[in-house]
Amino acid sequence: MIALHIENIYKKYQGKPVVVDFSLQVAPGEVVALIGESGSGKSTILKMIAGFEKPSAGQIHLYGKTVYSNEIFVEPEQRQVAMVFPYHALFPHLSAEKNIAFALQHHNRRQKRKIVEDMLNLVGLLEFRKHKPHQLSSGQLQRISLARSLAIKPKLLLLDEPLSKLDVMLKKYMREQIKRIIQQTQTTAILVTHDKEDAFVIADKVVVIKDGVTQQIDTPQKIYTTPHNEYVAHFFGEVNFVEGKKSCNGYNTPLGMIETLPTTENCTVLIRPENVEITTENSDTIPVTIVKTVFYGAQQELTLELENGKKITVFIPQQQKIEVGEQLFCKLNAWDKIFER
Ligand SMILES: Nc1ncnc2c1ncn2[C@@H]1O[C@H](COP(=O)(O)OP(=O)(O)OP(=O)(O)O)[C@@H](O)[C@H]1O
């Protein structure tokens, strides 16, 4: 059984395509993150799943039932889909428990009390049940909002940038809380984010979108280690690209020989900053000049200039003392991916 099956949906606004031939299958209990730059069409996809927007073409099925096609449009309230927004959107005059109970219009009092208590326990806020929104912190508000969405046992939970308004420390904590709560309730969920850590920590599967077009659908590990293209590689952190030319036992690059079986004349090699080492050793190494250093706490980021003028970014431990202007050497410890051309 597939929980959510999206087939080739398109969306245009004023003639401009914002979602192009988007397809996705989500298994029950799976958590999928849609990630992309601002304006890439993520929220539009979420709105089409919820039924707040109609696709220009394509089909959407929820647990085998078609909720959108040329002939069919199931209203949002009939889809059993819940949505969590970055702004918690709780009623300010109602307590936490009443906000959660509000979603449970079709239950009797006893059922309501039980579900509300279960939900407050789930999000770890039972003792705050009588608090009104203004008496709760941002993280607590977001957890109550999640509890309210989950109270109706939705077939699908849609999370639109739920952590974007939180500070860094709270974001990290809430990421883990959301993951735990979703796992514990075995909820099928789609998360929209532009933060790679949200996607990597919370999701089982990540969809990278650029200008409405899917670039890759994969596990977080595969997205990071085997990106389909240079855009995906770039999106998930600092990367270097160097040009390679075919030679008898690999590709020749400005960072040395990459030993592999060359299949094309030219290639671009993806090298992550952690795979380049700085050394004073001048044999089997490449001479470089340090042109920039940036302190990031546990590590520092260096910009190196090769003899041909090409600049490379590397990360080194904070303890290694290196100054701008120093002439040193670098060594390639590993390469990440070859894009053949
Ligand atoms: N109702 C609308 N009418 C016209 N254009 C719209 C409408 N809603 C969204 N758009 C446009 O569609 C494109 C995709 O918007 P969308 O909100 O889906 O992107 P997003 O990836 O979610 O961005 P963000 O991360 O900033 O929320 C944008 O160019 C946006 O301006």
CSV table of N, CA and C in Angstrom, one decimal, residues 236-341:
chain,number,residue,atom,x,y,z
A,236,PHE,N,24.1,20.8,-0.4
A,236,PHE,CA,24.3,20.2,0.9
A,236,PHE,C,25.7,20.5,1.5
A,237,GLY,N,26.1,21.7,1.3
A,237,GLY,CA,27.4,22.0,2.0
A,237,GLY,C,28.4,22.6,1.0
A,238,GLU,N,29.5,23.0,1.6
A,238,GLU,CA,30.6,23.6,0.9
A,238,GLU,C,31.2,22.5,0.0
A,239,VAL,N,31.5,22.8,-1.2
A,239,VAL,CA,32.1,21.8,-2.1
A,239,VAL,C,33.1,22.4,-3.1
A,240,ASN,N,34.0,21.6,-3.6
A,240,ASN,CA,34.9,22.1,-4.6
A,240,ASN,C,34.7,21.3,-5.9
A,241,PHE,N,34.8,22.0,-7.0
A,241,PHE,CA,34.7,21.3,-8.3
A,241,PHE,C,36.0,21.6,-9.0
A,242,VAL,N,36.7,20.5,-9.5
A,242,VAL,CA,37.9,20.7,-10.3
A,242,VAL,C,37.7,20.0,-11.6
A,243,GLU,N,38.3,20.5,-12.6
A,243,GLU,CA,38.2,19.9,-14.0
A,243,GLU,C,39.2,18.8,-14.1
A,244,GLY,N,38.8,17.7,-14.7
A,244,GLY,CA,39.7,16.6,-15.0
A,244,GLY,C,39.8,16.3,-16.5
A,245,LYS,N,41.0,15.9,-16.9
A,245,LYS,CA,41.2,15.5,-18.3
A,245,LYS,C,41.7,14.1,-18.3
A,246,LYS,N,41.2,13.3,-19.2
A,246,LYS,CA,41.5,11.9,-19.3
A,246,LYS,C,43.0,11.7,-19.5
A,247,SER,N,43.6,10.7,-18.8
A,247,SER,CA,44.9,10.3,-19.0
A,247,SER,C,44.9,8.7,-19.0
A,248,CYS,N,46.1,8.1,-19.1
A,248,CYS,CA,46.1,6.7,-19.3
A,248,CYS,C,45.5,5.9,-18.0
A,249,ASN,N,45.8,6.4,-16.8
A,249,ASN,CA,45.2,5.7,-15.6
A,249,ASN,C,44.3,6.5,-14.8
A,250,GLY,N,43.6,7.5,-15.4
A,250,GLY,CA,42.6,8.2,-14.6
A,250,GLY,C,42.3,9.6,-15.2
A,251,TYR,N,42.0,10.5,-14.3
A,251,TYR,CA,41.8,11.9,-14.8
A,251,TYR,C,42.9,12.8,-14.1
A,252,ASN,N,43.5,13.6,-14.9
A,252,ASN,CA,44.4,14.6,-14.4
A,252,ASN,C,43.7,15.8,-13.9
A,253,THR,N,43.9,16.2,-12.7
A,253,THR,CA,43.2,17.4,-12.2
A,253,THR,C,44.3,18.4,-11.5
A,254,PRO,N,43.9,19.6,-11.3
A,254,PRO,CA,44.8,20.6,-10.6
A,254,PRO,C,45.2,20.1,-9.2
A,255,LEU,N,44.5,19.1,-8.6
A,255,LEU,CA,44.8,18.6,-7.3
A,255,LEU,C,45.5,17.2,-7.4
A,256,GLY,N,46.0,16.9,-8.6
A,256,GLY,CA,46.7,15.6,-8.8
A,256,GLY,C,45.8,14.6,-9.6
A,257,MET,N,46.4,13.4,-9.7
A,257,MET,CA,45.8,12.4,-10.5
A,257,MET,C,44.7,11.7,-9.7
A,258,ILE,N,43.5,11.5,-10.4
A,258,ILE,CA,42.4,10.7,-9.8
A,258,ILE,C,42.5,9.4,-10.5
A,259,GLU,N,42.8,8.4,-9.7
A,259,GLU,CA,43.0,7.0,-10.4
A,259,GLU,C,41.6,6.4,-10.5
A,260,THR,N,41.2,6.2,-11.7
A,260,THR,CA,39.9,5.5,-12.0
A,260,THR,C,39.9,5.1,-13.5
A,261,LEU,N,38.9,4.4,-13.9
A,261,LEU,CA,38.9,4.1,-15.3
A,261,LEU,C,38.2,5.2,-16.1
A,262,PRO,N,38.9,6.0,-16.8
A,262,PRO,CA,38.2,7.2,-17.4
A,262,PRO,C,37.3,6.8,-18.6
A,263,THR,N,36.1,7.3,-18.6
A,263,THR,CA,35.2,6.9,-19.7
A,263,THR,C,34.9,8.1,-20.7
A,264,THR,N,35.2,9.3,-20.2
A,264,THR,CA,35.0,10.4,-21.2
A,264,THR,C,36.3,11.2,-21.2
A,265,GLU,N,36.4,12.1,-22.2
A,265,GLU,CA,37.6,13.0,-22.3
A,265,GLU,C,37.8,13.9,-21.1
A,266,ASN,N,36.6,14.5,-20.7
A,266,ASN,CA,36.7,15.5,-19.6
A,266,ASN,C,35.7,15.1,-18.5
A,267,CYS,N,36.0,15.6,-17.3
A,267,CYS,CA,35.0,15.4,-16.2
A,267,CYS,C,35.2,16.6,-15.2
A,268,THR,N,34.2,16.7,-14.3
A,268,THR,CA,34.3,17.6,-13.2
A,268,THR,C,34.3,16.7,-12.0
A,269,VAL,N,35.2,16.9,-11.1
A,269,VAL,CA,35.3,16.1,-9.9
A,269,VAL,C,34.9,16.9,-8.7
A,270,LEU,N,34.0,16.3,-7.9
A,270,LEU,CA,33.5,16.9,-6.7
A,270,LEU,C,34.4,16.5,-5.5
A,271,ILE,N,34.9,17.5,-4.8
A,271,ILE,CA,35.8,17.2,-3.7
A,271,ILE,C,35.3,18.0,-2.5
A,272,ARG,N,35.0,17.3,-1.4
A,272,ARG,CA,34.5,18.0,-0.3
A,272,ARG,C,35.7,18.5,0.5
A,273,PRO,N,35.5,19.7,1.2
A,273,PRO,CA,36.6,20.4,1.9
A,273,PRO,C,37.3,19.5,2.9
A,274,GLU,N,36.6,18.5,3.5
A,274,GLU,CA,37.3,17.7,4.5
A,274,GLU,C,38.2,16.7,3.9
A,275,ASN,N,38.2,16.5,2.6
A,275,ASN,CA,39.0,15.5,1.9
A,275,ASN,C,40.3,16.1,1.4
A,276,VAL,N,40.6,17.4,1.7
A,276,VAL,CA,41.9,18.0,1.2
A,276,VAL,C,42.7,18.3,2.5
A,277,GLU,N,43.9,17.8,2.5
A,277,GLU,CA,44.8,18.0,3.7
A,277,GLU,C,45.8,19.1,3.4
A,278,ILE,N,46.1,19.9,4.4
A,278,ILE,CA,47.2,20.9,4.3
A,278,ILE,C,48.4,20.4,5.0
A,279,THR,N,49.6,20.5,4.3
A,279,THR,CA,50.8,20.0,4.8
A,279,THR,C,52.0,20.8,4.5
A,280,THR,N,53.1,20.6,5.2
A,280,THR,CA,54.3,21.3,4.8
A,280,THR,C,55.2,20.4,4.0
A,281,GLU,N,54.7,19.2,3.8
A,281,GLU,CA,55.4,18.1,3.0
A,281,GLU,C,55.4,18.5,1.5
A,282,ASN,N,56.6,18.6,0.9
A,282,ASN,CA,56.6,19.0,-0.5
A,282,ASN,C,56.8,17.9,-1.6
A,283,SER,N,56.6,16.7,-1.1
A,283,SER,CA,56.7,15.6,-2.2
A,283,SER,C,55.3,15.0,-2.4
A,284,ASP,N,54.9,14.8,-3.6
A,284,ASP,CA,53.6,14.2,-3.9
A,284,ASP,C,52.5,15.1,-3.4
A,285,THR,N,52.7,16.4,-3.4
A,285,THR,CA,51.7,17.4,-2.9
A,285,THR,C,51.6,18.5,-3.9
A,286,ILE,N,50.7,19.4,-3.7
A,286,ILE,CA,50.4,20.5,-4.7
A,286,ILE,C,50.7,21.8,-3.9
A,287,PRO,N,51.5,22.7,-4.5
A,287,PRO,CA,51.8,24.0,-3.8
A,287,PRO,C,50.6,24.9,-3.8
A,288,VAL,N,50.3,25.5,-2.7
A,288,VAL,CA,49.2,26.4,-2.5
A,288,VAL,C,49.5,27.6,-1.7
A,289,THR,N,48.8,28.7,-1.9
A,289,THR,CA,48.9,29.9,-1.1
A,289,THR,C,47.6,30.1,-0.3
A,290,ILE,N,47.8,30.4,1.0
A,290,ILE,CA,46.5,30.6,1.8
A,290,ILE,C,46.1,32.0,1.5
A,291,VAL,N,44.8,32.1,1.0
A,291,VAL,CA,44.3,33.5,0.8
A,291,VAL,C,43.2,33.9,1.7
A,292,LYS,N,42.7,33.0,2.5
A,292,LYS,CA,41.6,33.4,3.4
A,292,LYS,C,41.5,32.4,4.5
A,293,THR,N,41.2,32.8,5.8
A,293,THR,CA,40.9,31.9,6.8
A,293,THR,C,39.6,32.4,7.6
A,294,VAL,N,38.7,31.5,7.9
A,294,VAL,CA,37.5,31.9,8.6
A,294,VAL,C,37.4,31.0,9.8
A,295,PHE,N,37.2,31.5,11.0
A,295,PHE,CA,37.1,30.8,12.3
A,295,PHE,C,35.7,30.3,12.5
A,296,TYR,N,35.5,29.0,12.7
A,296,TYR,CA,34.1,28.5,12.9
A,296,TYR,C,34.0,27.7,14.2
A,297,GLY,N,34.8,28.1,15.2
A,297,GLY,CA,34.8,27.3,16.5
A,297,GLY,C,35.6,26.1,16.4
A,298,ALA,N,35.0,24.9,16.3
A,298,ALA,CA,35.7,23.6,16.3
A,298,ALA,C,36.6,23.5,15.1
A,299,GLN,N,36.3,24.2,14.0
A,299,GLN,CA,37.1,24.1,12.8
A,299,GLN,C,37.3,25.4,12.1
A,300,GLN,N,38.3,25.5,11.2
A,300,GLN,CA,38.4,26.7,10.4
A,300,GLN,C,38.3,26.4,9.0
A,301,GLU,N,37.8,27.4,8.2
A,301,GLU,CA,37.7,27.2,6.8
A,301,GLU,C,38.8,28.0,6.1
A,302,LEU,N,39.6,27.3,5.3
A,302,LEU,CA,40.7,28.0,4.6
A,302,LEU,C,40.3,28.1,3.1
A,303,THR,N,40.7,29.2,2.5
A,303,THR,CA,40.7,29.2,1.0
A,303,THR,C,42.1,29.2,0.5
A,304,LEU,N,42.4,28.2,-0.4
A,304,LEU,CA,43.7,28.0,-0.9
A,304,LEU,C,43.7,28.5,-2.4
A,305,GLU,N,44.8,29.0,-2.8
A,305,GLU,CA,44.9,29.3,-4.3
A,305,GLU,C,46.0,28.4,-4.9
A,306,LEU,N,45.6,27.7,-5.9
A,306,LEU,CA,46.5,26.8,-6.6
A,306,LEU,C,47.4,27.6,-7.6
A,307,GLU,N,48.4,27.0,-8.2
A,307,GLU,CA,49.3,27.8,-9.0
A,307,GLU,C,48.6,28.3,-10.3
A,308,ASN,N,47.5,27.6,-10.7
A,308,ASN,CA,46.8,28.1,-11.9
A,308,ASN,C,45.7,29.1,-11.5
A,309,GLY,N,45.7,29.5,-10.3
A,309,GLY,CA,44.7,30.6,-9.8
A,309,GLY,C,43.4,30.0,-9.3
A,310,LYS,N,43.2,28.7,-9.4
A,310,LYS,CA,41.9,28.1,-9.0
A,310,LYS,C,41.9,28.1,-7.4
A,311,LYS,N,40.7,28.5,-6.9
A,311,LYS,CA,40.6,28.5,-5.4
A,311,LYS,C,39.9,27.3,-4.9
A,312,ILE,N,40.3,26.8,-3.8
A,312,ILE,CA,39.8,25.5,-3.2
A,312,ILE,C,39.5,25.8,-1.7
A,313,THR,N,38.4,25.3,-1.2
A,313,THR,CA,38.0,25.5,0.2
A,313,THR,C,38.4,24.2,0.9
A,314,VAL,N,39.0,24.3,2.1
A,314,VAL,CA,39.2,23.2,2.9
A,314,VAL,C,38.9,23.5,4.4
A,315,PHE,N,38.6,22.4,5.1
A,315,PHE,CA,38.3,22.6,6.6
A,315,PHE,C,39.5,21.9,7.3
A,316,ILE,N,40.0,22.6,8.3
A,316,ILE,CA,41.0,22.1,9.2
A,316,ILE,C,40.7,22.3,10.6
A,317,PRO,N,41.3,21.5,11.5
A,317,PRO,CA,41.0,21.7,12.9
A,317,PRO,C,41.4,23.1,13.4
A,318,GLN,N,40.7,23.6,14.4
A,318,GLN,CA,40.9,24.9,14.9
A,318,GLN,C,42.3,25.1,15.4
A,319,GLN,N,42.9,24.0,16.0
A,319,GLN,CA,44.2,24.1,16.6
A,319,GLN,C,45.4,24.4,15.6
A,320,GLN,N,45.2,24.0,14.3
A,320,GLN,CA,46.2,24.1,13.3
A,320,GLN,C,46.4,25.6,13.0
A,321,LYS,N,47.6,26.1,13.3
A,321,LYS,CA,47.8,27.6,13.1
A,321,LYS,C,48.3,27.9,11.7
A,322,ILE,N,47.5,28.5,10.9
A,322,ILE,CA,47.8,28.8,9.5
A,322,ILE,C,47.4,30.3,9.3
A,323,GLU,N,48.4,31.0,8.6
A,323,GLU,CA,48.1,32.5,8.4
A,323,GLU,C,47.9,32.7,6.9
A,324,VAL,N,47.1,33.8,6.6
A,324,VAL,CA,46.9,34.2,5.3
A,324,VAL,C,48.3,34.6,4.7
A,325,GLY,N,48.6,34.2,3.4
A,325,GLY,CA,49.8,34.5,2.8
A,325,GLY,C,50.8,33.4,2.8
A,326,GLU,N,50.6,32.4,3.7
A,326,GLU,CA,51.6,31.3,3.9
A,326,GLU,C,51.6,30.5,2.6
A,327,GLN,N,52.8,30.0,2.2
A,327,GLN,CA,52.9,29.1,1.1
A,327,GLN,C,53.0,27.7,1.6
A,328,LEU,N,52.1,26.8,1.4
A,328,LEU,CA,52.1,25.5,1.9
A,328,LEU,C,51.8,24.5,0.8
A,329,PHE,N,51.4,23.3,1.2
A,329,PHE,CA,51.1,22.2,0.2
A,329,PHE,C,49.8,21.6,0.5
A,330,CYS,N,49.1,21.0,-0.5
A,330,CYS,CA,47.9,20.3,-0.1
A,330,CYS,C,48.0,18.9,-0.8
A,331,LYS,N,47.2,18.0,-0.2
A,331,LYS,CA,47.1,16.6,-0.7
A,331,LYS,C,45.7,16.2,-0.7
A,332,LEU,N,45.3,15.5,-1.7
A,332,LEU,CA,44.0,15.0,-1.9
A,332,LEU,C,43.9,13.7,-1.2
A,333,ASN,N,43.1,13.5,-0.1
A,333,ASN,CA,42.9,12.2,0.5
A,333,ASN,C,41.9,11.4,-0.1
A,334,ALA,N,40.9,12.0,-0.6
A,334,ALA,CA,39.8,11.3,-1.3
A,334,ALA,C,39.0,12.2,-2.2
A,335,TRP,N,38.3,11.6,-3.2
A,335,TRP,CA,37.4,12.5,-4.0
A,335,TRP,C,36.0,11.9,-3.8
A,336,ASP,N,35.0,12.7,-4.1
A,336,ASP,CA,33.7,12.3,-3.7
A,336,ASP,C,32.9,11.8,-4.9
A,337,LYS,N,33.0,12.5,-6.1
A,337,LYS,CA,32.2,12.0,-7.2
A,337,LYS,C,32.7,12.6,-8.5
A,338,ILE,N,32.6,11.8,-9.5
A,338,ILE,CA,33.1,12.3,-10.9
A,338,ILE,C,31.8,12.5,-11.7
A,339,PHE,N,31.7,13.7,-12.3
A,339,PHE,CA,30.6,14.0,-13.2
A,339,PHE,C,31.3,14.0,-14.6
A,340,GLU,N,31.0,12.9,-15.4
A,340,GLU,CA,31.7,12.8,-16.7
A,340,GLU,C,31.0,13.7,-17.7
A,341,ARG,N,31.8,14.2,-18.6
A,341,ARG,CA,31.3,15.1,-19.6
A,341,ARG,C,31.9,14.7,-21.0
